[in-house]
């Protein structure tokens, strides 16, 4: 028993000495490095400042929202730090549609739709879908809300797309098979407040519903996407006064707003944001930052984060491996990865070509002869390339000359045809003028003949009067009747 106690004591003493040595080593390392390890641990951590939702943010809390503890609506409410517990439920002055109030038919939404610069976030529509006549008062009020300089943020999937198509008269289509595998990369020209979100967004099972890029309307800005689909986009929706007096405002495409303004009907525009994630996962995800960035677009007191924005990473283009390099190509195959020299400065390359080391025997001579052969072949290739270039230039010049000759011949033909046409026109005009001259001469002759006939008639009338007067005198004097005269 005493032997066992001694052994246990020795073991405890050894453990104590080892712990003391570890503590001393850590302290000496901290003194030598000046606390660099602690900085290395914190360098990649982001600041966790207390978050508060913008003052102009409303949250749809109507019958279509899943209010349960693990529902998507509860996740978004928790993410935006909105609501307080009252009467066993979450309540907030910025909730819309809570306590059974019909959101779009309420007087509160009517007042909000007539003002500017607010945001409404609609969580995924899991329990209900708002159905109204799109051409009557409620449907027009939904469009007026967006067009009056506000933003409507819809999350979820198919029902959100159907809401946009129904009330804003679009034909947006989901991706083929209602599924897009991703990943979705952020575009360069996104709003600054959206740069707080990650550069790449993943597809989480079937939680993300993307749409076809070809079906997006005019005035759409794709924020994240693949070459064919997009799960996050923003539509600019505009309205202008109707040309018919007394009618509600009409939808106008953003590209047609200058024409409407020239007609005396200036446009008023807002935005529709679509985020195709269903927010059913209760753990923090990359998609949370997308929603937080979206609600900051209309924030009047938005400020840039202290650590700035994360820019898009430079696209890496594989370079040429050293084994395949020929001629005067620069070395662009660093050990850390394949980068193109057009993207990365040569000073940042991780490695440089090694100098050739001398070796014994016949190997150096063989290498020298191989290098000479390669150089000779390269020179031949360069000479052939120059010949091909000169031949192509000569061919282009000959083609240009042939084209010039053909064009000159066609011009001459056109000129001759034009001269013939002008000659025919002049001949026709001359014949027409001669015809007109004969007609005028005939008209003059007929007019003179008619005048001569009139003169003859007057003279005949005068002679008739004279003869009748003389005959009357003879009858009166001698009494001779008219028949014997």
Coordinates of C-alpha atoms in Angstrom, one line a residue:
X1 CA 0.0 0.0 0.0
X2 CA 2.9 2.4 0.8
X3 CA 4.5 1.6 -2.5
X4 CA 1.3 2.4 -4.3
X5 CA 1.0 5.7 -2.4
X6 CA 4.6 6.6 -3.3
X7 CA 3.9 5.9 -7.0
X8 CA 0.7 8.0 -7.0
X9 CA 2.6 10.9 -5.3
X10 CA 5.4 10.7 -7.8
X11 CA 2.8 10.8 -10.6
X12 CA 1.0 13.8 -9.2
X13 CA 4.3 15.6 -8.7
X14 CA 5.2 14.9 -12.3
X15 CA 1.9 16.2 -13.5
X16 CA 2.3 19.3 -11.5
X17 CA 5.7 20.0 -12.8
X18 CA 4.5 19.4 -16.4
X19 CA 1.6 21.9 -15.9
X20 CA 4.0 24.4 -14.4
X21 CA 6.3 24.0 -17.4
X22 CA 3.4 24.5 -19.9
X23 CA 2.3 27.6 -18.1
X24 CA 5.8 29.0 -18.1
X25 CA 6.3 28.2 -21.8
X26 CA 3.0 30.0 -22.7
X27 CA 4.0 33.1 -20.7
X28 CA 7.4 33.2 -22.3
X29 CA 5.8 32.8 -25.8
X30 CA 3.4 35.6 -25.1
X31 CA 6.2 37.8 -24.0
X32 CA 8.3 36.9 -27.1
X33 CA 5.5 37.4 -29.6
X34 CA 3.9 40.4 -27.9
X35 CA 0.4 38.9 -28.0
X36 CA 0.4 38.0 -31.7
X37 CA -1.4 34.7 -31.1
X38 CA -4.4 36.5 -29.5
X39 CA -4.5 38.9 -32.5
X40 CA -4.4 36.0 -34.9
X41 CA -7.4 34.5 -33.2
X42 CA -9.4 37.7 -33.5
X43 CA -8.3 39.0 -36.9
X44 CA -11.0 37.1 -38.8
X45 CA -13.8 37.7 -36.3
X46 CA -16.3 40.4 -37.3
X47 CA -17.6 43.0 -34.8
X48 CA -20.9 42.0 -33.2
X49 CA -22.4 45.4 -32.7
X50 CA -26.0 45.4 -31.3
X51 CA -28.4 45.3 -34.3
X52 CA -31.5 47.3 -34.6
X53 CA -33.9 47.3 -37.5
X54 CA -34.3 50.5 -39.6
X55 CA -37.0 52.9 -38.4
X56 CA -38.9 52.7 -41.7
X57 CA -39.1 48.9 -41.8
X58 CA -42.5 47.1 -41.6
X59 CA -42.9 43.3 -41.1
X60 CA -45.8 41.4 -42.6
X61 CA -47.3 39.5 -39.7
X62 CA -50.5 38.5 -41.4
X63 CA -52.4 35.1 -41.7
X64 CA -50.0 33.8 -44.4
X65 CA -46.9 34.0 -42.1
X66 CA -45.8 31.0 -40.0
X67 CA -45.8 32.4 -36.5
X68 CA -44.8 29.2 -34.8
X69 CA -41.6 28.9 -32.7
X70 CA -39.7 27.1 -35.5
X71 CA -41.5 28.8 -38.4
X72 CA -39.9 30.9 -41.1
X73 CA -41.8 34.0 -40.0
X74 CA -40.4 33.6 -36.5
X75 CA -36.9 33.2 -37.9
X76 CA -37.2 36.4 -39.8
X77 CA -38.6 38.3 -36.9
X78 CA -35.8 37.1 -34.7
X79 CA -33.2 38.0 -37.4
X80 CA -34.5 41.5 -37.7
X81 CA -34.9 42.0 -33.9
X82 CA -38.5 43.0 -34.0
X83 CA -41.4 42.4 -31.6
X84 CA -41.9 42.1 -27.9
X85 CA -43.9 39.5 -26.0
X86 CA -47.4 40.7 -25.0
X87 CA -50.3 38.5 -24.1
X88 CA -48.4 35.3 -25.1
X89 CA -47.6 36.5 -28.6
X90 CA -45.2 38.8 -30.4
X91 CA -46.3 42.3 -31.0
X92 CA -44.7 45.4 -32.5
X93 CA -45.9 48.7 -33.8
X94 CA -44.2 48.0 -37.1
X95 CA -46.1 44.7 -37.6
X96 CA -48.7 44.6 -40.4
X97 CA -51.6 42.3 -40.3
X98 CA -51.3 41.1 -36.7
X99 CA -54.4 40.6 -34.5
X100 CA -56.4 39.4 -37.4
X101 CA -56.3 42.7 -39.3
X102 CA -56.5 42.3 -43.1
X103 CA -53.3 44.0 -44.1
X104 CA -54.0 45.3 -47.6
X105 CA -57.6 46.3 -46.8
X106 CA -56.6 48.3 -43.7
X107 CA -56.5 52.0 -43.5
X108 CA -53.0 51.8 -42.2
X109 CA -51.7 50.3 -45.4
X110 CA -53.6 52.8 -47.4
X111 CA -51.8 55.6 -45.6
X112 CA -48.4 53.8 -45.9
X113 CA -49.0 53.3 -49.7
X114 CA -49.5 57.1 -50.2
X115 CA -46.2 58.0 -48.6
X116 CA -42.5 57.4 -49.5
X117 CA -39.4 55.6 -48.5
X118 CA -40.4 52.6 -46.4
X119 CA -39.8 48.9 -46.6
X120 CA -42.2 46.0 -46.1
X121 CA -40.7 42.5 -45.6
X122 CA -43.1 39.6 -46.4
X123 CA -41.9 36.3 -44.9
X124 CA -42.5 33.1 -46.9
X125 CA -46.3 32.6 -47.5
X126 CA -46.8 29.2 -45.9
X127 CA -50.3 29.4 -44.5
X128 CA -52.3 31.6 -46.9
X129 CA -52.1 33.6 -50.1
X130 CA -53.7 37.1 -50.4
X131 CA -56.2 37.0 -53.2
X132 CA -57.7 40.3 -54.5
X133 CA -58.9 41.6 -57.8
X134 CA -55.7 42.9 -59.4
X135 CA -57.5 45.6 -61.4
X136 CA -59.5 47.1 -58.5
X137 CA -58.7 49.2 -55.5
X138 CA -56.6 46.7 -53.4
X139 CA -54.5 45.5 -56.3
X140 CA -54.0 49.1 -57.4
X141 CA -53.0 50.1 -53.8
X142 CA -50.3 47.4 -53.8
X143 CA -48.8 48.7 -57.0
X144 CA -49.1 52.3 -55.7
X145 CA -47.2 51.5 -52.6
X146 CA -44.2 50.3 -54.6
X147 CA -44.4 53.1 -57.2
X148 CA -44.5 55.8 -54.5
X149 CA -40.8 55.3 -53.8
X150 CA -41.0 52.3 -51.4
X151 CA -39.6 48.8 -51.4
X152 CA -41.4 45.4 -51.1
X153 CA -39.1 42.5 -50.0
X154 CA -40.6 39.1 -50.7
X155 CA -38.9 35.9 -49.5
X156 CA -39.7 32.2 -50.0
X157 CA -40.4 30.6 -53.3
X158 CA -43.2 29.8 -55.8
X159 CA -45.9 31.8 -53.9
X160 CA -43.8 34.9 -53.8
X161 CA -43.1 34.6 -57.6
X162 CA -46.9 34.2 -58.1
X163 CA -47.6 37.3 -56.0
X164 CA -45.2 39.4 -58.1
X165 CA -46.7 38.1 -61.4
X166 CA -50.3 38.6 -60.3
X167 CA -50.2 42.0 -58.8
X168 CA -47.5 43.6 -61.0
X169 CA -48.4 41.9 -64.3
X170 CA -45.1 40.1 -64.9
X171 CA -44.3 36.6 -66.3
X172 CA -41.4 35.5 -64.2
X173 CA -40.8 31.7 -64.4
X174 CA -39.0 29.5 -61.9
X175 CA -35.8 27.7 -63.0
X176 CA -36.2 24.5 -65.0
X177 CA -37.6 21.8 -62.8
X178 CA -38.2 24.3 -60.0
X179 CA -34.6 23.7 -59.0
X180 CA -31.2 25.3 -59.5
X181 CA -28.2 23.7 -57.9
X182 CA -26.2 26.8 -57.5
X183 CA -23.8 28.1 -56.2
X184 CA -24.9 31.7 -56.7
X185 CA -22.2 34.4 -57.1
X186 CA -22.7 38.0 -56.4
X187 CA -22.4 40.5 -59.3
X188 CA -20.1 43.5 -59.3
X189 CA -22.6 46.4 -59.4
X190 CA -24.8 45.6 -56.4
X191 CA -26.0 48.2 -53.9
X192 CA -23.4 49.0 -51.3
X193 CA -25.5 47.8 -48.4
X194 CA -25.7 44.4 -50.1
X195 CA -22.0 44.0 -49.9
X196 CA -22.2 42.9 -46.3
X197 CA -23.6 39.6 -47.6
X198 CA -21.3 36.8 -48.7
X199 CA -19.9 36.7 -52.2
X200 CA -21.2 33.2 -52.8
X201 CA -24.6 31.9 -51.7
X202 CA -25.3 28.1 -51.6
X203 CA -28.3 26.0 -52.5
X204 CA -29.4 24.3 -49.2
X205 CA -31.2 21.2 -50.3
X206 CA -34.4 22.5 -51.9
X207 CA -34.6 25.6 -49.7
X208 CA -33.7 28.1 -52.5
X209 CA -36.0 28.8 -55.5
X210 CA -34.3 30.6 -58.3
X211 CA -35.9 32.0 -61.5
X212 CA -35.0 32.1 -65.1
X213 CA -33.0 35.1 -66.1
X214 CA -34.7 35.2 -69.5
X215 CA -38.1 35.7 -67.9
X216 CA -37.1 38.7 -65.8
X217 CA -38.8 42.0 -66.9
X218 CA -37.2 45.2 -68.1
X219 CA -35.6 47.2 -65.3
X220 CA -34.4 44.2 -63.3
X221 CA -31.1 44.1 -61.5
X222 CA -29.7 40.6 -60.8
X223 CA -27.8 40.6 -57.6
X224 CA -26.8 37.0 -57.2
X225 CA -27.1 34.3 -59.8
X226 CA -25.7 31.7 -62.2
X227 CA -25.4 32.1 -65.9
X228 CA -29.1 31.0 -66.3
X229 CA -30.9 31.6 -63.0
X230 CA -31.1 34.1 -60.2
X231 CA -32.3 33.7 -56.6
X232 CA -31.9 37.3 -55.6
X233 CA -32.9 40.2 -57.9
X234 CA -34.5 43.6 -57.7
X235 CA -37.1 45.0 -60.1
X236 CA -37.6 48.7 -60.6
X237 CA -41.4 49.3 -60.9
X238 CA -42.7 52.6 -62.2
X239 CA -46.1 54.2 -62.7
X240 CA -47.3 57.4 -64.4
X241 CA -50.5 59.3 -64.5
X242 CA -53.0 57.9 -67.0
X243 CA -53.6 59.9 -70.2
X244 CA -57.4 59.3 -69.6
X245 CA -58.6 61.8 -67.1
X246 CA -60.0 60.3 -63.9
X247 CA -58.4 56.9 -64.4
X248 CA -55.8 55.3 -61.9
X249 CA -52.1 55.5 -62.7
X250 CA -50.7 53.1 -65.3
X251 CA -47.7 50.9 -65.3
X252 CA -44.7 52.2 -67.3
X253 CA -41.4 50.4 -68.1
X254 CA -38.4 52.3 -66.7
X255 CA -37.0 52.7 -70.2
X256 CA -40.2 54.5 -71.3
X257 CA -40.2 57.1 -68.4
X258 CA -38.4 59.8 -70.4
X259 CA -41.1 59.6 -73.1
X260 CA -43.9 59.8 -70.4
X261 CA -42.1 62.8 -68.9
X262 CA -42.0 64.6 -72.2
X263 CA -45.8 64.0 -72.4
X264 CA -46.3 65.8 -69.1
X265 CA -46.7 62.6 -67.1
X266 CA -43.5 62.1 -65.0
X267 CA -42.9 58.6 -63.5
X268 CA -42.7 57.6 -59.9
X269 CA -40.7 54.4 -59.2
X270 CA -40.0 52.0 -56.4
X271 CA -38.4 48.5 -56.0
X272 CA -39.5 44.9 -55.6
X273 CA -36.8 42.7 -54.0
X274 CA -37.0 38.9 -54.3
X275 CA -35.0 36.6 -52.0
X276 CA -35.6 33.0 -52.9
X277 CA -34.7 31.4 -49.6
X278 CA -37.4 29.9 -47.4
X279 CA -35.7 30.8 -44.0
X280 CA -36.9 27.5 -42.4
X281 CA -33.5 26.6 -40.9
X282 CA -33.2 27.9 -37.4
X283 CA -29.4 28.2 -37.5
X284 CA -27.6 31.2 -38.8
X285 CA -26.9 31.0 -42.5
X286 CA -25.4 33.2 -45.2
X287 CA -28.8 34.1 -46.4
X288 CA -29.5 36.1 -43.2
X289 CA -27.1 38.8 -44.3
X290 CA -28.8 39.1 -47.6
X291 CA -32.1 40.0 -45.9
X292 CA -30.4 42.4 -43.5
X293 CA -28.7 44.1 -46.4
X294 CA -32.0 44.4 -48.3
X295 CA -33.8 46.2 -45.5
X296 CA -31.1 48.8 -45.4
X297 CA -31.6 50.0 -49.0
X298 CA -34.3 52.5 -47.9
X299 CA -32.8 53.2 -44.5
X300 CA -32.4 57.0 -44.3
X301 CA -29.7 56.7 -41.6
X302 CA -27.6 53.9 -43.1
X303 CA -23.9 54.1 -42.5
X304 CA -21.0 52.1 -43.9
X305 CA -19.8 49.3 -41.6
X306 CA -16.7 50.0 -39.6
X307 CA -14.6 47.4 -41.3
X308 CA -15.9 48.4 -44.8
X309 CA -17.3 46.1 -47.4
X310 CA -15.9 42.8 -48.7
X311 CA -15.1 43.1 -52.4
X312 CA -15.5 40.3 -54.9
X313 CA -12.5 38.1 -55.1
X314 CA -10.4 38.2 -58.3
X315 CA -11.2 35.5 -60.7
X316 CA -8.4 33.0 -60.9
X317 CA -7.4 31.9 -64.4
X318 CA -5.1 28.9 -64.7
X319 CA -1.7 29.7 -66.2
X320 CA 0.6 27.6 -68.2
X321 CA 2.5 24.9 -66.3
X322 CA 6.3 25.1 -66.6
X323 CA 6.4 21.8 -68.6
X324 CA 4.2 23.3 -71.3
X325 CA 5.8 26.7 -71.6
X326 CA 7.4 27.6 -75.0
X327 CA 9.1 30.6 -76.4
X328 CA 9.1 33.9 -74.5
X329 CA 6.1 33.1 -72.3
X330 CA 6.4 34.4 -68.8
X331 CA 6.5 32.1 -65.8
X332 CA 3.0 32.1 -64.2
X333 CA 2.7 28.9 -62.3
X334 CA 3.3 29.7 -58.6
X335 CA 3.4 27.0 -55.9
X336 CA 0.3 28.5 -54.2
X337 CA -1.9 28.0 -57.2
X338 CA -2.4 28.8 -60.9
X339 CA -2.7 32.5 -61.6
X340 CA -2.6 34.4 -64.8
X341 CA 0.0 37.1 -65.1
X342 CA -2.7 39.4 -66.5
X343 CA -4.6 39.2 -63.1
X344 CA -1.7 39.0 -60.6
X345 CA 1.4 41.2 -60.6
X346 CA 4.6 39.3 -61.2
X347 CA 6.0 40.6 -57.9
X348 CA 3.2 38.7 -56.1
X349 CA 4.1 35.3 -57.6
X350 CA 4.9 32.8 -55.0
X351 CA 7.9 31.4 -56.8
X352 CA 10.2 32.2 -59.7
X353 CA 11.9 29.9 -62.2
X354 CA 14.9 28.1 -60.7
X355 CA 18.3 28.6 -62.2
X356 CA 19.7 25.6 -64.1
X357 CA 22.2 23.6 -62.1
X358 CA 25.2 22.1 -63.8
X359 CA 25.5 18.3 -63.8
X360 CA 28.2 15.8 -64.7
X361 CA 28.6 13.7 -67.8
X362 CA 27.0 14.2 -71.2
X363 CA 23.7 15.5 -69.8
X364 CA 24.6 19.2 -70.1
X365 CA 25.6 18.8 -73.8
X366 CA 22.4 17.0 -74.6
X367 CA 20.4 19.7 -72.9
X368 CA 22.3 22.4 -74.8
X369 CA 21.6 20.7 -78.1
X370 CA 17.9 20.2 -77.2
X371 CA 17.7 23.9 -76.3
X372 CA 19.3 24.8 -79.6
X373 CA 16.8 22.7 -81.5
X374 CA 13.9 24.2 -79.6
X375 CA 15.2 27.7 -80.4
X376 CA 15.6 26.9 -84.0
X377 CA 12.1 25.4 -84.2
X378 CA 10.7 28.5 -82.4
X379 CA 12.5 30.8 -85.0
X380 CA 11.0 28.7 -87.8
X381 CA 7.5 29.0 -86.2
X382 CA 8.0 32.8 -85.9
X383 CA 9.1 33.1 -89.5
X384 CA 6.0 31.0 -90.7
X385 CA 3.7 33.2 -88.6
X386 CA 5.2 36.3 -90.2
X387 CA 4.7 34.8 -93.7
X388 CA 1.1 33.9 -92.9
X389 CA 0.5 37.5 -91.6
X390 CA 2.0 39.1 -94.7
X391 CA 0.0 36.7 -97.0
X392 CA -3.2 37.5 -95.1
X393 CA -2.5 41.3 -95.5
X394 CA -1.8 40.9 -99.2
X395 CA -5.0 38.9 -99.6
X396 CA -7.0 41.6 -97.9
X397 CA -5.4 44.3 -100.1
X398 CA -6.2 42.3 -103.3
X399 CA -9.8 41.8 -102.1
X400 CA -10.1 45.5 -101.5
X401 CA -8.7 46.3 -105.0
X402 CA -11.2 43.8 -106.6
X403 CA -14.0 45.4 -104.6
X404 CA -12.9 48.9 -105.7
X405 CA -12.8 47.8 -109.4
X406 CA -16.2 46.2 -109.2
X407 CA -17.6 49.2 -107.4
X408 CA -16.2 51.5 -110.2
X409 CA -17.8 49.4 -112.9
X410 CA -21.1 49.4 -111.2
X411 CA -20.9 53.2 -110.8
X412 CA -20.2 53.6 -114.5
X413 CA -23.3 51.5 -115.3
X414 CA -25.4 53.6 -113.0
X415 CA -24.1 56.8 -114.6
X416 CA -25.0 55.6 -118.1
X417 CA -28.4 54.5 -117.0
X418 CA -29.0 57.9 -115.4
X419 CA -27.9 59.7 -118.6
X420 CA -30.4 57.6 -120.6
X421 CA -33.2 58.3 -118.2
X422 CA -32.4 62.1 -118.4
X423 CA -32.4 61.9 -122.2
X424 CA -35.8 60.2 -122.3
X425 CA -37.2 62.7 -119.8
X426 CA -36.0 65.7 -121.9
X427 CA -37.5 64.1 -125.1
X428 CA -40.8 63.6 -123.5
X429 CA -40.9 67.1 -122.2
X430 CA -40.0 68.4 -125.8
X431 CA -42.9 66.4 -127.3
X432 CA -45.2 67.6 -124.7
X433 CA -44.2 71.2 -125.4
X434 CA -44.7 70.8 -129.1
X435 CA -48.1 69.4 -128.6
X436 CA -49.0 72.2 -126.3
X437 CA -47.9 74.8 -129.0
X438 CA -50.1 73.2 -131.7
X439 CA -53.0 73.2 -129.4
X440 CA -52.6 76.8 -128.5
X441 CA -52.2 77.8 -132.3
X442 CA -55.4 75.9 -133.1
X443 CA -57.3 77.6 -130.3
X444 CA -56.1 81.0 -131.5
X445 CA -57.2 80.2 -135.2
X446 CA -60.6 79.0 -134.0
X447 CA -61.0 82.1 -131.9
X448 CA -60.1 84.4 -134.9
X449 CA -62.5 82.4 -137.1
X450 CA -65.3 82.8 -134.6
X451 CA -64.6 86.5 -134.5
X452 CA -64.7 86.8 -138.3
X453 CA -68.0 84.9 -138.4
X454 CA -69.4 87.3 -135.8
X455 CA -68.3 90.2 -138.0
X456 CA -69.9 88.7 -141.1
X457 CA -73.1 88.1 -139.2
X458 CA -73.2 91.7 -138.1
X459 CA -72.6 92.9 -141.7
X460 CA -75.3 90.6 -143.1
X461 CA -77.8 91.9 -140.5
X462 CA -76.9 95.4 -141.5
X463 CA -77.4 94.7 -145.3
X464 CA -80.7 92.9 -144.5
X465 CA -81.9 96.0 -142.7
X466 CA -80.9 98.2 -145.6
X467 CA -82.7 96.0 -148.2
X468 CA -85.9 95.8 -146.2
X469 CA -86.0 99.6 -145.8
X470 CA -85.6 100.1 -149.6
X471 CA -88.2 97.5 -150.4
X472 CA -90.6 99.2 -148.0
X473 CA -90.1 102.6 -149.8
X474 CA -90.7 101.0 -153.2
X475 CA -93.9 99.4 -152.0
X476 CA -95.2 102.6 -150.5
X477 CA -94.4 104.6 -153.6
X478 CA -95.6 102.4 -156.4
X479 CA -98.0 100.1 -154.6
X480 CA -96.3 96.9 -155.7
X481 CA -96.9 93.9 -153.5
X482 CA -94.0 91.9 -152.0
X483 CA -94.5 89.0 -154.2
X484 CA -94.2 91.0 -157.4
X485 CA -91.3 92.9 -156.3

